[in-house]
Amino acid sequence: MNRQASIAAQDYTIPLQPIERPVSFDPLPPTSLTQWWRGVADRHGDRIAVITDARETHYSDLDAQSAALARGLLALGLGKGARVGIMLPNGAEWIAAWLAVSRIGGIAVALSTFASPGELRYAVQHADCAVLLTANTYLGHDYVAKLVEAFPALVKRQNGSPILDPDCPYLRRIFFNGAAPDWSDGDLAALAAGAVDFGDAMLAAVETTVAPSDDALLMYTSGSTANPKAVIHIHAALVDKIDRLARMKTIIPLGTGPDDRMLISNPFFWIGGWIGMTVALDAGASIILEDDHSPRATLDAVRRHNITQIGGTPGLLGSITQLPDFRPDDFASLRIQNTSQWPFFCQAEGKPASRYAAAIGMTETIGPHSGYWYAGELPDGLDGTMGPPLEGMEFRIVDPDTGAICANGTPGELQVRGIWVMDRFYKRLRNETFTVDGFYPTGDECTMDGECRIWFHHRLGGMIKTSGANVSPEEVEFALRSIEGIIESAVFPVSDAKAGQIVAAAIVKDRSSDIDEPSIKQRLRPLLSAFKIPKIFRFVDRDDLPRTPSDKIRRVEVAKLFNEGRL
């Protein structure tokens, strides 16, 4: 047994629940984020909402801070439908800024703190941001310099006059969290201080006008085109998703309650981080935030804050157990936070992760759109399923070329329809995005059985073509995850004169494991066709694999490193 499993088997308890029939409950009536937050603040006001090394922020503090910023935005003339860019790191400031925009009926534009000047320029222009709330520096990023590079005319601004720049024609004001340059409008405190004539009564009056059908959140997601797509979600859909996941407690986050202390590493400007944050707030939990998301820093945070859930990948959890000073009792209080972590927790019990309830989702559906109403072991024959559509969603599988409905068990593109599907892509007509009957093509190849349970195969267009046969990197990685001693892997194509492409795999293994290429191939033979088994293996450290800020491995960059002889 490898080190991770031996430690875990002694000290971890997987929070299994018995198999039950899916539960149906009455959904919330259409609700705005303003109404939702009022309930959260009233229920949990005295509790601690956010913990950083710098300070603790209570729910009542978030309420007061967001109200002050909301009044400041109103004083600038912003209101219903105004687009406010938020480029802040995870923190109480991000949450307060997002709530402030939501409370006045504006559209919060979630901007990446990892954006290059070119990406920032595109997003601010494309989203038509009227106001930008931004950090000044974070993790080595200088946002003052990035903004000036993106919009050079900013440095010519004088005397606090509105920004009038043809390169960002809607942008009027920029406020910084921290020291602000002379050409800006000051810091966030200055924004709040500008609300002299806008008291609580005026804000309350504005809040009553915010409708569940109003646009609320604009979030960017990568697409097949050169520029990212801008997803628009309305208030009612966001609140319904928060409420549904909070009551289910079986997908993300799992079983979270007011006594939990959840470490969230995924950025709030991406849907995984946003879901973890909002459902934790709904439950009254405390959110722990760290700037450093490395295994070393995460273990230190677990010890310092007695963390009960970590919002991260199974690879991150496994890497923590490989640290030389990791102790069995470090994870004594830790529970699974989301269904993607089953591989880690199940390996600890010596059980296949494929036997446990999983889910799948995307930004366009506010996270998971499939899954189960229990967090337990699945019946025989359902290994690897992502579950049926969650209540309020509909699935169908279609031939991506003809649009014909596929028979059960026949692979095709998953299309989804329901309450959580985005209202639209910003600046795109609905008929450019949705089918005539309102389904959204996900780009995921799946199969479905007679009970509407789906099995995910791969993203369309991401296949490895070897000797005329298609190989899904996801399928091979799924098989590799089942092998004891493998913490995580990246499967990628390598050009080959004879086969066109061959399958290669970069493997991060448990440091105490003696697993090698022959033994991996032997264990893969019962799981995969011969042409799917990697022909090339590289054993690497976790830090050797390029990753997105949300800790997903960048396969294309892994392949590039290999081709350059650096892997």
Coordinates of C-alpha atoms in Angstrom, one line a residue:
M1 CA 0.0 0.0 0.0
N2 CA 1.4 3.4 -0.9
R3 CA 2.1 6.1 1.7
Q4 CA -1.0 8.1 0.9
A5 CA -3.3 5.1 1.2
S6 CA -1.7 3.7 4.4
I7 CA -2.0 7.0 6.2
A8 CA -5.5 7.6 5.0
A9 CA -6.8 4.1 5.8
Q10 CA -5.9 4.7 9.4
D11 CA -7.3 8.2 9.8
Y12 CA -9.8 9.1 7.1
T13 CA -13.5 8.3 7.0
I14 CA -15.2 8.9 3.7
P15 CA -18.6 10.6 4.4
L16 CA -20.7 7.9 2.7
Q17 CA -24.4 8.2 2.8
P18 CA -26.8 5.3 2.0
I19 CA -28.3 5.0 -1.5
E20 CA -31.6 6.7 -1.6
R21 CA -34.1 7.5 -4.3
P22 CA -33.6 11.0 -5.7
V23 CA -35.4 13.6 -3.5
S24 CA -37.7 16.2 -5.0
F25 CA -38.4 19.4 -3.1
D26 CA -40.2 22.6 -3.9
P27 CA -37.8 25.1 -5.5
L28 CA -37.5 28.6 -4.2
P29 CA -39.8 31.1 -5.9
P30 CA -37.8 33.4 -8.2
T31 CA -35.4 35.3 -6.0
S32 CA -32.8 38.1 -6.5
L33 CA -29.3 38.0 -5.1
T34 CA -30.3 41.0 -3.0
Q35 CA -33.1 39.0 -1.3
W36 CA -30.8 36.0 -0.9
W37 CA -28.0 38.1 0.7
R38 CA -30.5 39.7 3.1
G39 CA -31.4 36.2 4.3
V40 CA -27.7 35.1 4.6
A41 CA -26.8 38.3 6.6
D42 CA -29.7 38.0 8.9
R43 CA -29.0 34.3 9.7
H44 CA -25.3 34.5 10.1
G45 CA -24.4 38.1 10.9
D46 CA -22.3 37.4 14.0
R47 CA -20.4 34.5 12.5
I48 CA -17.0 34.8 10.8
A49 CA -17.4 34.7 7.0
V50 CA -13.8 35.2 5.8
I51 CA -10.4 34.4 7.4
T52 CA -7.1 35.5 6.1
D53 CA -3.7 35.9 7.8
A54 CA -4.5 39.7 7.9
R55 CA -7.9 39.7 9.5
E56 CA -11.3 38.0 10.2
T57 CA -14.4 39.4 8.5
H58 CA -17.8 38.7 9.9
Y59 CA -21.0 38.3 7.8
S60 CA -22.2 41.6 9.3
D61 CA -19.0 43.3 8.1
L62 CA -19.6 42.0 4.5
D63 CA -23.1 43.4 4.7
A64 CA -21.9 46.9 5.9
Q65 CA -18.9 47.0 3.4
S66 CA -21.1 46.0 0.4
A67 CA -23.7 48.5 1.4
A68 CA -21.1 51.3 1.6
L69 CA -19.7 50.4 -1.9
A70 CA -23.3 50.1 -3.3
R71 CA -24.1 53.6 -2.1
G72 CA -20.9 54.8 -3.7
L73 CA -21.8 53.2 -7.0
L74 CA -25.2 54.8 -6.9
A75 CA -23.6 58.2 -6.2
L76 CA -21.7 57.8 -9.5
G77 CA -24.9 57.4 -11.3
L78 CA -24.8 53.6 -11.7
G79 CA -27.8 51.4 -11.3
K80 CA -29.8 48.8 -13.1
G81 CA -27.8 47.1 -15.8
A82 CA -24.5 49.0 -15.2
R83 CA -21.5 46.8 -15.8
V84 CA -18.8 47.0 -13.1
G85 CA -15.6 45.1 -13.6
I86 CA -14.1 43.4 -10.5
M87 CA -10.4 42.5 -10.8
L88 CA -9.6 41.6 -7.3
P89 CA -8.0 38.5 -5.7
N90 CA -10.1 36.2 -3.5
G91 CA -10.9 38.1 -0.4
A92 CA -13.6 39.9 1.6
E93 CA -13.1 42.8 -0.8
W94 CA -14.1 40.7 -3.8
I95 CA -17.2 39.4 -2.0
A96 CA -18.2 42.9 -0.9
A97 CA -17.7 44.4 -4.4
W98 CA -19.7 41.6 -6.0
L99 CA -22.5 42.0 -3.5
A100 CA -22.5 45.8 -3.9
V101 CA -23.0 45.5 -7.7
S102 CA -25.7 42.9 -7.2
R103 CA -27.5 45.1 -4.6
I104 CA -28.0 47.9 -7.0
G105 CA -29.0 45.7 -9.9
G106 CA -25.8 46.1 -11.8
I107 CA -23.9 43.4 -13.7
A108 CA -20.8 42.2 -11.9
V109 CA -18.1 41.5 -14.6
A110 CA -15.7 38.9 -13.1
L111 CA -12.2 39.7 -14.5
S112 CA -9.2 37.4 -14.1
T113 CA -6.3 38.6 -12.0
F114 CA -4.1 36.6 -14.3
A115 CA -5.1 38.5 -17.4
S116 CA -2.4 40.0 -19.6
P117 CA -2.7 43.6 -20.7
G118 CA -4.1 42.4 -24.0
E119 CA -6.7 40.2 -22.3
L120 CA -7.6 42.9 -19.9
R121 CA -8.1 45.4 -22.7
Y122 CA -10.4 42.9 -24.6
A123 CA -12.5 42.2 -21.5
V124 CA -13.0 45.8 -20.4
Q125 CA -13.9 46.8 -24.0
H126 CA -16.1 43.8 -24.7
A127 CA -18.0 43.9 -21.4
D128 CA -18.6 47.7 -21.7
C129 CA -17.4 48.2 -18.2
A130 CA -18.4 51.6 -16.8
V131 CA -16.4 51.3 -13.5
L132 CA -13.5 49.1 -12.7
L133 CA -12.7 47.9 -9.1
T134 CA -9.2 46.5 -9.1
A135 CA -6.2 45.5 -7.1
N136 CA -3.0 47.5 -7.3
T137 CA -0.7 44.5 -7.0
Y138 CA -1.1 40.8 -6.4
L139 CA 1.3 37.9 -6.6
G140 CA 3.8 39.9 -8.6
H141 CA 1.2 41.4 -10.9
D142 CA 1.3 45.2 -11.3
Y143 CA -2.2 46.2 -12.3
V144 CA -1.4 49.8 -12.5
A145 CA 1.2 49.0 -15.2
K146 CA -1.1 46.5 -16.9
L147 CA -3.9 49.1 -17.1
V148 CA -1.6 51.7 -18.5
E149 CA -0.3 49.3 -21.1
A150 CA -3.9 48.3 -22.0
F151 CA -5.1 51.9 -22.1
P152 CA -2.2 54.3 -22.5
A153 CA -4.5 57.4 -22.4
L154 CA -5.2 56.8 -18.7
V155 CA -2.0 58.6 -17.6
K156 CA -3.2 61.8 -19.3
R157 CA -6.2 62.0 -17.1
Q158 CA -6.4 65.0 -14.7
N159 CA -8.4 66.4 -11.9
G160 CA -10.7 63.4 -11.5
S161 CA -12.6 64.0 -14.7
P162 CA -14.4 61.1 -16.2
I163 CA -12.4 58.8 -18.3
L164 CA -13.0 59.6 -22.0
D165 CA -11.0 57.1 -24.0
P166 CA -12.1 55.8 -27.4
D167 CA -10.3 52.5 -26.6
C168 CA -12.7 52.0 -23.7
P169 CA -15.6 54.2 -24.6
Y170 CA -17.9 53.2 -21.6
L171 CA -15.3 53.2 -18.9
R172 CA -15.6 56.3 -16.6
R173 CA -14.0 55.5 -13.2
I174 CA -11.3 53.2 -11.8
F175 CA -10.9 52.5 -8.1
F176 CA -8.0 50.5 -6.5
N177 CA -7.9 48.3 -3.5
G178 CA -4.8 49.8 -1.9
A179 CA -2.5 52.6 -3.0
A180 CA -4.0 54.3 -6.1
P181 CA -2.2 56.2 -8.9
D182 CA -2.8 59.9 -9.4
W183 CA -4.7 59.3 -12.6
S184 CA -7.3 57.0 -10.9
D185 CA -10.4 57.9 -8.8
G186 CA -8.7 56.7 -5.6
D187 CA -9.2 53.6 -3.5
L188 CA -12.3 51.7 -2.5
A189 CA -12.6 53.8 0.7
A190 CA -12.9 56.8 -1.6
L191 CA -15.7 55.1 -3.5
A192 CA -17.6 54.5 -0.3
A193 CA -17.0 58.0 1.0
G194 CA -18.5 59.5 -2.1
A195 CA -22.0 58.4 -1.1
V196 CA -22.8 61.4 1.0
D197 CA -26.3 61.9 -0.3
F198 CA -27.2 58.2 -0.5
G199 CA -28.2 56.7 2.8
D200 CA -29.6 53.4 3.8
A201 CA -33.1 54.4 2.9
M202 CA -32.1 55.1 -0.7
L203 CA -30.2 51.9 -1.0
A204 CA -33.1 49.9 0.4
A205 CA -35.4 51.5 -2.2
V206 CA -33.0 50.6 -5.0
E207 CA -32.8 47.0 -3.7
T208 CA -36.5 46.5 -3.9
T209 CA -36.4 47.2 -7.7
V210 CA -33.9 44.4 -8.4
A211 CA -35.9 41.7 -10.2
P212 CA -35.1 38.0 -10.3
S213 CA -35.1 38.3 -14.1
D214 CA -32.4 41.0 -14.2
D215 CA -28.9 40.2 -15.5
A216 CA -26.5 39.7 -12.6
L217 CA -23.2 38.1 -13.5
L218 CA -20.9 38.2 -16.5
M219 CA -18.2 35.5 -16.4
Y220 CA -15.7 34.7 -19.1
T221 CA -14.9 31.2 -20.2
S222 CA -12.6 29.8 -22.8
G223 CA -14.1 28.8 -26.1
S224 CA -13.2 27.4 -29.5
T225 CA -12.8 31.0 -30.9
A226 CA -9.8 33.2 -30.3
N227 CA -11.5 35.3 -27.6
P228 CA -13.2 34.0 -24.5
K229 CA -17.0 33.9 -24.3
A230 CA -18.9 36.1 -21.9
V231 CA -21.6 34.1 -20.1
I232 CA -24.6 36.1 -18.7
H233 CA -26.5 34.7 -15.7
I234 CA -29.6 36.2 -14.2
H235 CA -30.4 36.6 -10.5
A236 CA -33.0 33.9 -10.3
A237 CA -30.8 31.2 -11.8
L238 CA -27.9 32.0 -9.6
V239 CA -29.9 32.0 -6.4
D240 CA -31.7 28.8 -7.4
K241 CA -28.3 27.1 -8.0
I242 CA -26.9 28.2 -4.6
D243 CA -30.1 27.1 -2.8
R244 CA -30.2 23.7 -4.6
L245 CA -26.6 22.8 -4.0
A246 CA -26.8 24.0 -0.4
R247 CA -29.8 21.8 0.3
M248 CA -28.4 18.8 -1.7
K249 CA -25.0 18.8 0.1
T250 CA -23.8 16.0 -2.2
I251 CA -21.9 17.7 -5.1
I252 CA -20.1 20.9 -4.3
P253 CA -19.6 21.5 -1.5
L254 CA -20.5 18.2 0.2
G255 CA -22.2 18.4 3.6
T256 CA -21.0 21.9 4.4
G257 CA -22.5 23.5 7.5
P258 CA -22.0 26.5 9.8
D259 CA -19.1 24.9 11.7
D260 CA -17.0 24.2 8.6
R261 CA -13.8 26.1 7.8
M262 CA -13.4 25.8 4.0
L263 CA -10.2 26.6 2.2
I264 CA -11.0 27.9 -1.3
S265 CA -8.2 28.1 -3.8
N266 CA -10.1 28.5 -7.0
P267 CA -10.6 32.1 -8.0
F268 CA -14.0 33.6 -7.4
F269 CA -13.9 34.9 -11.0
W270 CA -14.3 31.3 -12.2
I271 CA -17.5 29.3 -11.6
G272 CA -15.9 26.6 -9.4
G273 CA -14.6 29.2 -6.9
W274 CA -17.8 31.3 -7.1
I275 CA -20.0 28.2 -6.3
G276 CA -17.8 27.1 -3.4
M277 CA -17.8 30.7 -2.0
T278 CA -21.6 31.3 -2.3
V279 CA -22.7 28.0 -1.0
A280 CA -20.3 28.3 1.9
L281 CA -21.8 31.7 2.7
D282 CA -25.3 30.3 2.4
A283 CA -24.4 27.6 5.0
G284 CA -22.8 30.2 7.4
A285 CA -19.4 28.5 7.1
S286 CA -16.0 30.3 7.4
I287 CA -14.0 30.7 4.2
I288 CA -10.2 30.5 4.6
L289 CA -8.2 32.3 1.9
E290 CA -4.5 32.0 1.1
D291 CA -2.5 33.7 -1.6
D292 CA -0.1 30.7 -1.9
H293 CA -1.9 27.5 -3.2
S294 CA 1.1 25.2 -3.2
P295 CA 0.9 21.9 -1.3
R296 CA 3.4 23.3 1.3
A297 CA 1.3 26.4 2.0
T298 CA -2.0 24.5 1.9
L299 CA -0.7 22.0 4.6
D300 CA 0.4 25.0 6.7
A301 CA -3.0 26.5 6.4
V302 CA -4.7 23.2 7.3
R303 CA -2.7 23.1 10.5
R304 CA -3.1 26.8 11.3
H305 CA -6.8 27.1 10.8
N306 CA -8.1 23.5 11.5
I307 CA -9.6 23.4 8.0
T308 CA -12.4 20.8 7.4
Q309 CA -12.7 21.1 3.6
I310 CA -10.3 22.1 0.8
G311 CA -11.7 23.3 -2.5
G312 CA -9.1 21.7 -4.7
T313 CA -8.2 18.8 -7.0
P314 CA -7.4 15.2 -5.8
G315 CA -3.9 15.8 -7.2
L316 CA -3.4 18.7 -4.8
L317 CA -4.5 16.6 -1.8
G318 CA -2.3 13.7 -2.9
S319 CA 0.7 16.0 -3.2
I320 CA 0.2 17.3 0.3
T321 CA 0.5 13.8 1.7
Q322 CA 3.9 13.6 -0.1
L323 CA 5.4 16.4 1.9
P324 CA 8.2 15.1 4.2
D325 CA 6.6 16.5 7.3
F326 CA 3.0 15.4 6.6
R327 CA 1.5 13.6 9.6
P328 CA -1.5 11.3 9.7
D329 CA -3.4 13.7 12.0
D330 CA -3.0 16.6 9.6
F331 CA -6.1 15.5 7.7
A332 CA -7.9 14.1 10.7
S333 CA -10.7 16.7 10.4
L334 CA -10.7 16.8 6.6
R335 CA -13.8 15.8 4.6
I336 CA -14.4 15.6 0.9
Q337 CA -15.4 19.1 -0.6
N338 CA -16.5 18.1 -4.1
T339 CA -17.1 15.0 -6.2
S340 CA -13.9 15.4 -8.2
Q341 CA -12.0 14.5 -5.0
W342 CA -13.3 11.0 -4.8
P343 CA -10.1 9.5 -6.4
F344 CA -8.1 10.7 -3.4
F345 CA -10.6 9.7 -0.6
C346 CA -11.5 6.4 -2.3
Q347 CA -7.9 5.4 -2.7
A348 CA -7.5 5.8 1.0
E349 CA -10.2 3.2 1.5
G350 CA -8.9 1.0 -1.3
K351 CA -12.0 1.4 -3.4
P352 CA -12.4 2.5 -7.0
A353 CA -13.4 6.2 -7.4
S354 CA -15.6 5.3 -10.4
R355 CA -18.0 3.6 -8.0
Y356 CA -18.9 6.8 -6.3
A357 CA -21.5 9.5 -7.3
A358 CA -19.9 12.1 -9.6
A359 CA -21.1 15.2 -11.5
I360 CA -20.3 17.3 -14.5
G361 CA -21.0 20.9 -15.3
M362 CA -19.7 24.1 -16.9
T363 CA -19.7 27.9 -16.5
E364 CA -22.7 28.1 -18.8
T365 CA -24.8 26.1 -16.3
I366 CA -23.5 27.7 -13.1
G367 CA -21.4 24.6 -12.4
P368 CA -22.8 21.1 -12.1
H369 CA -25.9 20.2 -14.2
S370 CA -25.8 16.4 -13.4
G371 CA -25.3 14.4 -10.3
Y372 CA -26.9 12.4 -7.5
W373 CA -28.9 13.2 -4.4
Y374 CA -26.5 11.1 -2.3
A375 CA -22.8 10.9 -1.8
G376 CA -22.4 7.2 -1.8
E377 CA -21.4 4.1 -3.6
L378 CA -23.3 3.5 -6.9
P379 CA -25.1 0.2 -7.8
D380 CA -23.3 -2.3 -10.0
G381 CA -23.1 -1.3 -13.6
L382 CA -23.0 2.5 -13.1
D383 CA -19.2 2.9 -12.7
G384 CA -18.0 6.2 -14.2
T385 CA -21.5 7.7 -14.6
M386 CA -21.9 11.5 -14.0
G387 CA -25.5 10.9 -13.0
P388 CA -28.8 12.0 -14.4
P389 CA -29.8 15.7 -14.9
L390 CA -30.4 17.5 -11.7
E391 CA -33.9 18.6 -11.1
G392 CA -34.8 21.5 -13.4
M393 CA -32.5 20.3 -16.2
E394 CA -33.1 18.3 -19.3
F395 CA -30.5 16.3 -21.3
R396 CA -30.4 14.8 -24.8
I397 CA -27.6 13.3 -26.9
V398 CA -27.5 14.2 -30.5
D399 CA -25.3 13.4 -33.5
P400 CA -23.0 16.5 -33.8
D401 CA -23.1 16.4 -37.6
T402 CA -26.8 15.7 -38.3
G403 CA -28.5 16.9 -35.1
A404 CA -30.4 13.6 -34.9
I405 CA -31.2 12.2 -31.5
C406 CA -28.9 9.3 -30.6
A407 CA -30.2 6.0 -29.3
N408 CA -29.4 5.1 -25.7
G409 CA -25.8 4.0 -25.4
T410 CA -24.7 5.7 -28.6
P411 CA -22.1 8.5 -28.2
G412 CA -23.0 12.0 -29.3
E413 CA -22.9 15.6 -28.1
L414 CA -24.7 16.4 -24.9
Q415 CA -27.2 19.2 -25.1
V416 CA -28.8 20.7 -22.0
R417 CA -31.8 22.9 -21.2
G418 CA -33.1 24.2 -17.9
I419 CA -33.2 26.9 -15.2
W420 CA -29.5 27.2 -14.7
V421 CA -28.5 27.5 -18.4
M422 CA -27.1 30.9 -19.1
D423 CA -29.4 33.6 -20.4
R424 CA -27.0 34.2 -23.3
F425 CA -23.5 35.0 -24.4
Y426 CA -23.0 38.7 -24.2
K427 CA -23.2 40.3 -27.6
R428 CA -24.3 37.2 -29.3
L429 CA -27.8 36.4 -30.6
R430 CA -29.5 33.5 -28.9
N431 CA -30.1 31.8 -32.2
E432 CA -26.3 31.7 -32.7
T433 CA -25.9 29.8 -29.4
F434 CA -29.1 27.7 -28.7
T435 CA -31.1 25.3 -30.8
V436 CA -34.5 26.3 -32.0
D437 CA -36.1 24.5 -29.0
G438 CA -33.8 26.1 -26.5
F439 CA -31.1 23.4 -25.9
Y440 CA -27.4 24.4 -25.4
P441 CA -24.8 22.2 -27.2
T442 CA -22.1 21.6 -24.6
G443 CA -19.3 20.3 -26.8
D444 CA -19.1 17.2 -24.5
E445 CA -19.3 13.8 -26.1
C446 CA -21.3 11.6 -23.8
T447 CA -23.6 8.5 -23.8
M448 CA -26.9 8.2 -22.0
D449 CA -28.9 5.3 -20.7
G450 CA -32.6 4.8 -20.4
E451 CA -32.6 6.5 -17.0
C452 CA -31.0 9.7 -18.4
R453 CA -27.7 8.9 -16.7
I454 CA -24.7 10.2 -18.7
W455 CA -21.2 9.0 -19.1
F456 CA -18.7 11.6 -20.2
H457 CA -16.1 10.6 -22.8
H458 CA -14.2 13.7 -24.0
R459 CA -14.5 17.2 -25.3
L460 CA -15.3 17.2 -29.0
G461 CA -12.3 18.2 -31.0
G462 CA -9.8 17.2 -28.3
M463 CA -9.1 13.6 -29.5
I464 CA -5.7 12.0 -30.1
K465 CA -5.7 10.4 -33.6
T466 CA -3.5 7.3 -33.7
S467 CA -3.4 5.0 -36.8
G468 CA -6.8 6.2 -37.7
A469 CA -8.4 5.5 -34.3
N470 CA -9.6 8.2 -31.8
V471 CA -8.3 8.2 -28.3
S472 CA -9.8 10.3 -25.5
P473 CA -7.2 11.7 -23.2
E474 CA -9.8 11.9 -20.5
E475 CA -10.6 8.2 -20.8
V476 CA -6.9 7.2 -20.5
E477 CA -6.4 9.6 -17.5
F478 CA -9.5 8.1 -15.8
A479 CA -7.9 4.6 -16.2
L480 CA -4.6 5.8 -14.8
R481 CA -6.3 7.3 -11.8
S482 CA -7.5 3.9 -10.8
I483 CA -4.0 2.6 -10.4
E484 CA -2.6 2.7 -6.9
G485 CA 0.6 4.7 -6.7
I486 CA -0.4 7.3 -9.4
I487 CA -1.4 10.7 -7.9
E488 CA -2.3 12.3 -11.2
S489 CA -1.4 12.2 -14.9
A490 CA -1.6 14.2 -18.2
V491 CA -2.2 12.3 -21.4
F492 CA -1.2 14.0 -24.7
P493 CA -0.3 13.3 -28.3
V494 CA 3.1 13.0 -29.8
S495 CA 3.7 13.2 -33.5
D496 CA 4.7 10.0 -35.2
A497 CA 5.7 9.4 -38.8
K498 CA 3.9 6.1 -39.0
A499 CA 0.8 6.5 -36.8
G500 CA 0.3 10.2 -37.2
Q501 CA 0.1 10.5 -33.4
I502 CA 0.9 8.2 -30.5
V503 CA -0.4 8.4 -27.0
A504 CA 2.0 9.7 -24.3
A505 CA 1.5 10.2 -20.5
A506 CA 3.2 12.3 -17.9
I507 CA 2.8 10.6 -14.5
V508 CA 3.1 12.0 -11.0
K509 CA 3.5 9.0 -8.7
D510 CA 3.6 8.5 -5.0
R511 CA 7.2 8.9 -3.9
S512 CA 7.0 5.7 -1.9
S513 CA 5.6 3.7 -4.9
D514 CA 7.8 1.4 -7.0
I515 CA 5.3 1.5 -9.9
D516 CA 7.0 1.7 -13.3
E517 CA 6.1 1.7 -17.0
P518 CA 5.8 -2.1 -17.4
S519 CA 3.6 -2.4 -14.4
I520 CA 1.4 0.5 -15.5
K521 CA 0.9 -1.0 -18.9
Q522 CA 0.1 -4.3 -17.3
R523 CA -2.6 -2.8 -15.2
L524 CA -4.1 -0.8 -18.1
R525 CA -4.5 -3.8 -20.3
P526 CA -7.8 -4.9 -18.7
L527 CA -9.1 -1.4 -18.8
L528 CA -8.2 0.0 -22.2
S529 CA -7.9 -1.2 -25.8
A530 CA -4.2 -1.7 -26.8
F531 CA -4.1 1.3 -29.0
K532 CA -5.2 3.6 -26.1
I533 CA -2.4 2.5 -23.8
P534 CA 0.3 5.1 -23.8
K535 CA 3.5 4.2 -25.8
I536 CA 5.5 6.9 -24.0
F537 CA 5.7 7.5 -20.3
R538 CA 7.4 10.3 -18.4
F539 CA 7.6 10.3 -14.6
V540 CA 7.6 13.9 -13.3
D541 CA 7.1 16.0 -10.2
R542 CA 3.8 17.7 -9.7
D543 CA 5.4 21.1 -10.2
D544 CA 6.7 20.1 -13.7
L545 CA 3.2 20.1 -15.1
P546 CA 1.9 23.5 -16.4
R547 CA -1.4 24.3 -14.8
T548 CA -4.2 26.8 -15.1
P549 CA -4.8 29.0 -12.0
S550 CA -7.6 26.6 -11.1
D551 CA -5.1 23.8 -10.9
K552 CA -6.1 22.0 -14.1
I553 CA -3.2 20.6 -16.1
R554 CA -2.6 22.3 -19.5
R555 CA -2.2 19.3 -21.8
V556 CA -1.1 21.4 -24.8
E557 CA 1.7 22.9 -22.8
V558 CA 2.7 19.5 -21.5
A559 CA 3.0 18.3 -25.1
K560 CA 5.1 21.3 -26.0
L561 CA 7.5 20.7 -23.1
F562 CA 7.9 17.1 -24.3
N563 CA 8.5 18.1 -27.9
E564 CA 11.2 20.6 -26.7
G565 CA 12.9 17.9 -24.7
R566 CA 12.1 19.6 -21.4
L567 CA 9.9 16.8 -20.0

